[in-house]
C-alpha positions as a Python dict, from the first residue, in 0.01 Angstrom:
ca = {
    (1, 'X'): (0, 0, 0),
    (2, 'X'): (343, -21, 152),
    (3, 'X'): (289, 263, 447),
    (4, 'X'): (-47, 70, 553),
    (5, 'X'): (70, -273, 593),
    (6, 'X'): (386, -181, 796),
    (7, 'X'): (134, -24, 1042),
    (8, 'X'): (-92, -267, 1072),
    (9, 'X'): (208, -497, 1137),
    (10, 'X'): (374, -317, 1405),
    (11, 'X'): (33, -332, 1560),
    (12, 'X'): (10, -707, 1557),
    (13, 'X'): (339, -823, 1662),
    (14, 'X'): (500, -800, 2030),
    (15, 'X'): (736, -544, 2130),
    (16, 'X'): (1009, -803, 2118),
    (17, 'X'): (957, -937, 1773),
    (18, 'X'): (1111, -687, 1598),
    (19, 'X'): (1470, -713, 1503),
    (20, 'X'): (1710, -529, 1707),
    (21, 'X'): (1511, -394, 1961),
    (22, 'X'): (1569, -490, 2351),
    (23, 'X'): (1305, -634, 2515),
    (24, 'X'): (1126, -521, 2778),
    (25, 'X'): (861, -681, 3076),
    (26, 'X'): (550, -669, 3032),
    (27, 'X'): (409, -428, 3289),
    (28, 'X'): (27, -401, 3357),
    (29, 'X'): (-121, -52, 3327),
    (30, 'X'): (-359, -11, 3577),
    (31, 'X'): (-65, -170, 3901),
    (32, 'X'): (328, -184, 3827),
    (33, 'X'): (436, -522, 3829),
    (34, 'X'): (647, -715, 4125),
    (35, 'X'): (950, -726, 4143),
    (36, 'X'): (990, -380, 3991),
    (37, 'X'): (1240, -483, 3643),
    (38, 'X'): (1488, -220, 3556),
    (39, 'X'): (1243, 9, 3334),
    (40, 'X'): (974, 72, 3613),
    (41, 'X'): (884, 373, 3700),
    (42, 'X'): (791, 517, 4096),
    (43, 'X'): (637, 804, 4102),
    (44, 'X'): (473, 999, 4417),
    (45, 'X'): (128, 896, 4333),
    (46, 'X'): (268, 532, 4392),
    (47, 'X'): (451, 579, 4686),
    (48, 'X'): (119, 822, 4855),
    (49, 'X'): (-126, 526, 4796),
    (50, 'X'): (149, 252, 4945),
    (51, 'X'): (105, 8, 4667),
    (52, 'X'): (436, -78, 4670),
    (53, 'X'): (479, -94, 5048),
    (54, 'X'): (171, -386, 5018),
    (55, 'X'): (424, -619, 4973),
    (56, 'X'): (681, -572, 5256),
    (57, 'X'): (623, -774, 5582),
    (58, 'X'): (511, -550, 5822),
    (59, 'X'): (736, -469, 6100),
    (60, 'X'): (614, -319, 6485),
    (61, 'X'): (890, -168, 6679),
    (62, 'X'): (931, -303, 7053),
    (63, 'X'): (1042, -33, 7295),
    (64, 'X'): (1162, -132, 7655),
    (65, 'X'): (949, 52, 7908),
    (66, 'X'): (1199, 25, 8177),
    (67, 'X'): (1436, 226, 7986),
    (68, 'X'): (1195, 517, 7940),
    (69, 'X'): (1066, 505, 8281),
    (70, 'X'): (1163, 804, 8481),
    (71, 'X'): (1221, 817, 8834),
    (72, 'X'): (907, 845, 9100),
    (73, 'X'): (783, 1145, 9178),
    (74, 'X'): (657, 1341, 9493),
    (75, 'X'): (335, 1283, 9651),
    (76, 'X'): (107, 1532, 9558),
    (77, 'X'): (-170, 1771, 9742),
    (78, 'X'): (-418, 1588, 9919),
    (79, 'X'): (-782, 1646, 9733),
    (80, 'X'): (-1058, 1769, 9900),
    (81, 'X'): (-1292, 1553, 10084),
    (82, 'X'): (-1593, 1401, 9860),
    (83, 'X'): (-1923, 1422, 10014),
    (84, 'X'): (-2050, 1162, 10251),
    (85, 'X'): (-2215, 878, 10090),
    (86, 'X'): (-2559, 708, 10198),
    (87, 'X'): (-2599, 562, 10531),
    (88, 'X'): (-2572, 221, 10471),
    (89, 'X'): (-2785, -94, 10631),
    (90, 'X'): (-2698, -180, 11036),
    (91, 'X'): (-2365, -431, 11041),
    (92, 'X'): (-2394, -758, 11242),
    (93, 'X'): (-2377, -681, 11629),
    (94, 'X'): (-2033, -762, 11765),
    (95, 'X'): (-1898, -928, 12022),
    (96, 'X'): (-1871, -812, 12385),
    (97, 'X'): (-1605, -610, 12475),
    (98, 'X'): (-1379, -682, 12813),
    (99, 'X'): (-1527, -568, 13136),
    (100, 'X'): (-1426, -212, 13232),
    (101, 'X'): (-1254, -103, 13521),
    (102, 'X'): (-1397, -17, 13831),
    (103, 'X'): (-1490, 346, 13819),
    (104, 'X'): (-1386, 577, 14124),
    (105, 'X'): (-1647, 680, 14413),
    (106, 'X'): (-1872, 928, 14354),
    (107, 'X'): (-1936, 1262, 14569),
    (108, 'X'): (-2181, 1160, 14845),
    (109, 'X'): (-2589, 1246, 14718),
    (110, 'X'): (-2809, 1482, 14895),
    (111, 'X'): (-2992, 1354, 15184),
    (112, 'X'): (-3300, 1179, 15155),
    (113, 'X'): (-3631, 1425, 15222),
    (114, 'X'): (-3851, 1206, 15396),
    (115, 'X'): (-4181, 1329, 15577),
    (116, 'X'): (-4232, 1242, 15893),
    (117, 'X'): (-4515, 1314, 16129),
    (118, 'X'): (-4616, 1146, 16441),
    (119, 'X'): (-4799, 1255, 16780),
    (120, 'X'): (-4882, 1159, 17173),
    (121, 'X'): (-5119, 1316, 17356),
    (122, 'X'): (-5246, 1262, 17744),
    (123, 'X'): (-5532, 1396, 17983),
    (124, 'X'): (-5492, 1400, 18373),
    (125, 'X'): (-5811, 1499, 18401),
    (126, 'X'): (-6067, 1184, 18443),
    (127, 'X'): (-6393, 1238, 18240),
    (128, 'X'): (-6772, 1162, 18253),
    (129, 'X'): (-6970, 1158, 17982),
    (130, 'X'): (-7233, 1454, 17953),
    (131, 'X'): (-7428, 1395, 17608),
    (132, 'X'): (-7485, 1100, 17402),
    (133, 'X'): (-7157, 1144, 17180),
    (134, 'X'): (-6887, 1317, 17311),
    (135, 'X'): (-6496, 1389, 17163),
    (136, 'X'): (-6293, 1332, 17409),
    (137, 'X'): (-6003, 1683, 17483),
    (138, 'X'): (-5669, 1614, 17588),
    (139, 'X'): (-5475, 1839, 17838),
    (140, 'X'): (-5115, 1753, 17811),
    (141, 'X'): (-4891, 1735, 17451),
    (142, 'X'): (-4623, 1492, 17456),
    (143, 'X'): (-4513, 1494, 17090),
    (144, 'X'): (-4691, 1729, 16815),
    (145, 'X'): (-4484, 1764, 16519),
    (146, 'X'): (-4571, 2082, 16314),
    (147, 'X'): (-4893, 2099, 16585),
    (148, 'X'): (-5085, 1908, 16403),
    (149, 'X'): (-5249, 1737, 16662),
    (150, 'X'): (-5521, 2029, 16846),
    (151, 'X'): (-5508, 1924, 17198),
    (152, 'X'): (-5865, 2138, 17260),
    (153, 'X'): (-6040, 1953, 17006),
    (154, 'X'): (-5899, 1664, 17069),
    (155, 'X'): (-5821, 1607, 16674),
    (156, 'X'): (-5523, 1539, 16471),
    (157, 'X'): (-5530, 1673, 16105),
    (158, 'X'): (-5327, 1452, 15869),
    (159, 'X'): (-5089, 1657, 15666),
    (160, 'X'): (-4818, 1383, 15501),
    (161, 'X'): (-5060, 1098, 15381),
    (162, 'X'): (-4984, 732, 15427),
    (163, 'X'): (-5010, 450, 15691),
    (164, 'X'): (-5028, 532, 16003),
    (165, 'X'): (-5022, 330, 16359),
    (166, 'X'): (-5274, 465, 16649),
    (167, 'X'): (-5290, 374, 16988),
    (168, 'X'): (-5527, 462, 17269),
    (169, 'X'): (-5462, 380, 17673),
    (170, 'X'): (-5724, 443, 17936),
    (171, 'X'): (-5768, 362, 18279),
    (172, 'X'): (-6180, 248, 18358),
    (173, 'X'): (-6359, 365, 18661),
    (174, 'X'): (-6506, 143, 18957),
    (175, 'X'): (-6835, 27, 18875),
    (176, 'X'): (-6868, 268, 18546),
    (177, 'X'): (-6882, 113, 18184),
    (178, 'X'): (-6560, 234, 17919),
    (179, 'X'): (-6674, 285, 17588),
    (180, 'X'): (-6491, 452, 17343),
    (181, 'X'): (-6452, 479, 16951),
    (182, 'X'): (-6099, 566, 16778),
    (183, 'X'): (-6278, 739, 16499),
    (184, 'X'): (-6190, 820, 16119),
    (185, 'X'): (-6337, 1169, 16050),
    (186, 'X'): (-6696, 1070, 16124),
    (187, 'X'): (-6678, 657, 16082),
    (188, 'X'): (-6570, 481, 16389),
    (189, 'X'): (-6255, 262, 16301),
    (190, 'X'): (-6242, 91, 16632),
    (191, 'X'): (-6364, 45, 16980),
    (192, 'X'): (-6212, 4, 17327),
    (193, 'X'): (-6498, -99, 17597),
    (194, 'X'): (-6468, -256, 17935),
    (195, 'X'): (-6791, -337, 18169),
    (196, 'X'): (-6886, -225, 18479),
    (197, 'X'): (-6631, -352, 18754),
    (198, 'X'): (-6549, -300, 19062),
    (199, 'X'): (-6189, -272, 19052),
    (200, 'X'): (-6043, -65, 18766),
    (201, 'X'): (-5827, -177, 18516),
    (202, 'X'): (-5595, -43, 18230),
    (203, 'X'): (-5751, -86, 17914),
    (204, 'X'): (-5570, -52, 17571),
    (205, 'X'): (-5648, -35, 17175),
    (206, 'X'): (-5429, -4, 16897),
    (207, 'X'): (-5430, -43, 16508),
    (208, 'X'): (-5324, 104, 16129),
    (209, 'X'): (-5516, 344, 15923),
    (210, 'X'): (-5404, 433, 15599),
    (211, 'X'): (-5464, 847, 15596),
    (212, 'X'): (-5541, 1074, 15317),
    (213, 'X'): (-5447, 1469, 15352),
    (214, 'X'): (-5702, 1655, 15586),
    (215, 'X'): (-5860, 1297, 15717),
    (216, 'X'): (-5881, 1369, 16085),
    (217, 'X'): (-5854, 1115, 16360),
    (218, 'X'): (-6041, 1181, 16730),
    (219, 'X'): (-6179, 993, 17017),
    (220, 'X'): (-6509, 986, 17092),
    (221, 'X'): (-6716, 880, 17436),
    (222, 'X'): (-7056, 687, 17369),
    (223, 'X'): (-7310, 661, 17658),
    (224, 'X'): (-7576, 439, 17677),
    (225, 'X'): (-7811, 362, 17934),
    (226, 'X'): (-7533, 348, 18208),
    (227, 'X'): (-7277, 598, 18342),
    (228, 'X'): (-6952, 621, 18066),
    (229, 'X'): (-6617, 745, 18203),
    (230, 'X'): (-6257, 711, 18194),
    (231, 'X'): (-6021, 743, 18507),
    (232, 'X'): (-5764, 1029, 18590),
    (233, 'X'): (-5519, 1200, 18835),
    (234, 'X'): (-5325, 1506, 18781),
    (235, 'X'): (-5070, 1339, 18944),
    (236, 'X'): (-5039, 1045, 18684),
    (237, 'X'): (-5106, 951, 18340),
    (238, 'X'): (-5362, 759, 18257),
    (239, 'X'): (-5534, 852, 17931),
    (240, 'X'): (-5297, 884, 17642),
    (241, 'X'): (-5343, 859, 17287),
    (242, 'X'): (-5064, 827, 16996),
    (243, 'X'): (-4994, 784, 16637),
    (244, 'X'): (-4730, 810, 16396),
    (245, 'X'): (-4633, 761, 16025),
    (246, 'X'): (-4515, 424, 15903),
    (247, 'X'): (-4476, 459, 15566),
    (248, 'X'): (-4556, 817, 15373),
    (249, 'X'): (-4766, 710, 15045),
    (250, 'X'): (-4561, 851, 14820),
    (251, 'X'): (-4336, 498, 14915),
    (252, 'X'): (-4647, 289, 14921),
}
């Protein structure tokens, strides 16, 4: 009975109750206790899960930048050029610039091409008329540019189209009527006439006719119920008829 109730005894009272044993902390068995007393125990298990670093106030180390700065170094290898972005919107339009300075002279152009054509035409020859229409030749060239003017039929062919000015001289017989047309290919364009007289006079018509190529231009004798004719000497000039270009239509 002894042996039993010394066990159960030692099982009831503290640690420290016993007689002339030292006493020791209390430590909990699952986390040492804090402050460690002088019979705890650290083992590597403790110190791997830092339970008893938990404690500690927690410290961050400031270094000084400038001190582990090195010195700058050397440029480096220029890259290679990206690719070209987007074309972007139109910017604002910007102010006008200064004027320039003059510029120097330029070589001298080419010379103007411009058409000319013009003719004068006389007869010495005085003429009666023989049918009811007749053209009217000429017997002496004055001016015939390019010979476009046929002194035989009495025509000139238009070659540079445009405006042209005609004029047509005659001198009219004693007691004989004048009457003559300045005609347009077959359309007379205007008339010179002059009655019966006896003294003879100079009689003149003149005006503009805008020409197309190949139009042809003539003078034609009309008789009527009376004698027609025109006066002439080979010694003078009596009868002449003219035209030139104004203005070519390429201008017009």
């Amino acid at each position: 009975m002894a042996a039993p109730a010394l066990l159960l005894l030692a099982l009831l009272l503290p640690a420290g109750a016993w007689p002339g044993l030292p006493r020791r902390p209390c430590v909990h068995c699952c986390r040492p206790a804090w402050p460690p007393g002088p019979y705890a125990r650290v083992n590597d298990r403790d110190l791997w899960r830092g339970d008893l670093w938990r404690g500690l106030p927690r410290v961050r180390p400031t270094i000084d930048i400038e001190i582990l700065k090195g010195e700058k170094g050397e440029a480096g290898v220029r890259g290679r050029a990206g690719r070209s972005g987007k074309e972007g919107p139109p910017g604002a339009r910007g102010l006008q610039g200064r004027k320039g300075q003059k510029g120097q002279v330029g070589p001298p152009g080419a010379p103007c091409q411009r058409a000319y054509a013009a003719f004068s035409v006389g007869r010495r020859e005085g003429l009666h008329s023989s049918d009811h229409f007749q053209a009217v030749p000429f017997d002496t060239e004055l001016v015939n540019l390019d010979g476009a003017f046929d002194l035989a039929a009495g025509r000139f062919l238009c070659t540079v189209p445009g405006v042209y000015f005609l004029s047509l001289n005659v001198h009219t017989w004693n007691y004989k009527e004048t009457y003559l047309h300045i005609m347009l290919n077959r359309r007379p364009a205007a008339v010179l006439y002059a009655q019966p007289s006896e003294r003879s006079v100079m009689q003149a018509q003149s005006l503009m006719l805008l020409l197309a190529a190949g139009d042809a231009v003539w003078v034609r004798m009309f008789q009527r119920d009376q004698d027609n004719a025109i006066y002439g000497e080979h010694g003078d000039l009596y009868i002449t008829f003219s035209g030139h270009l104004v203005k070519p239509a390429a201008e017009l």
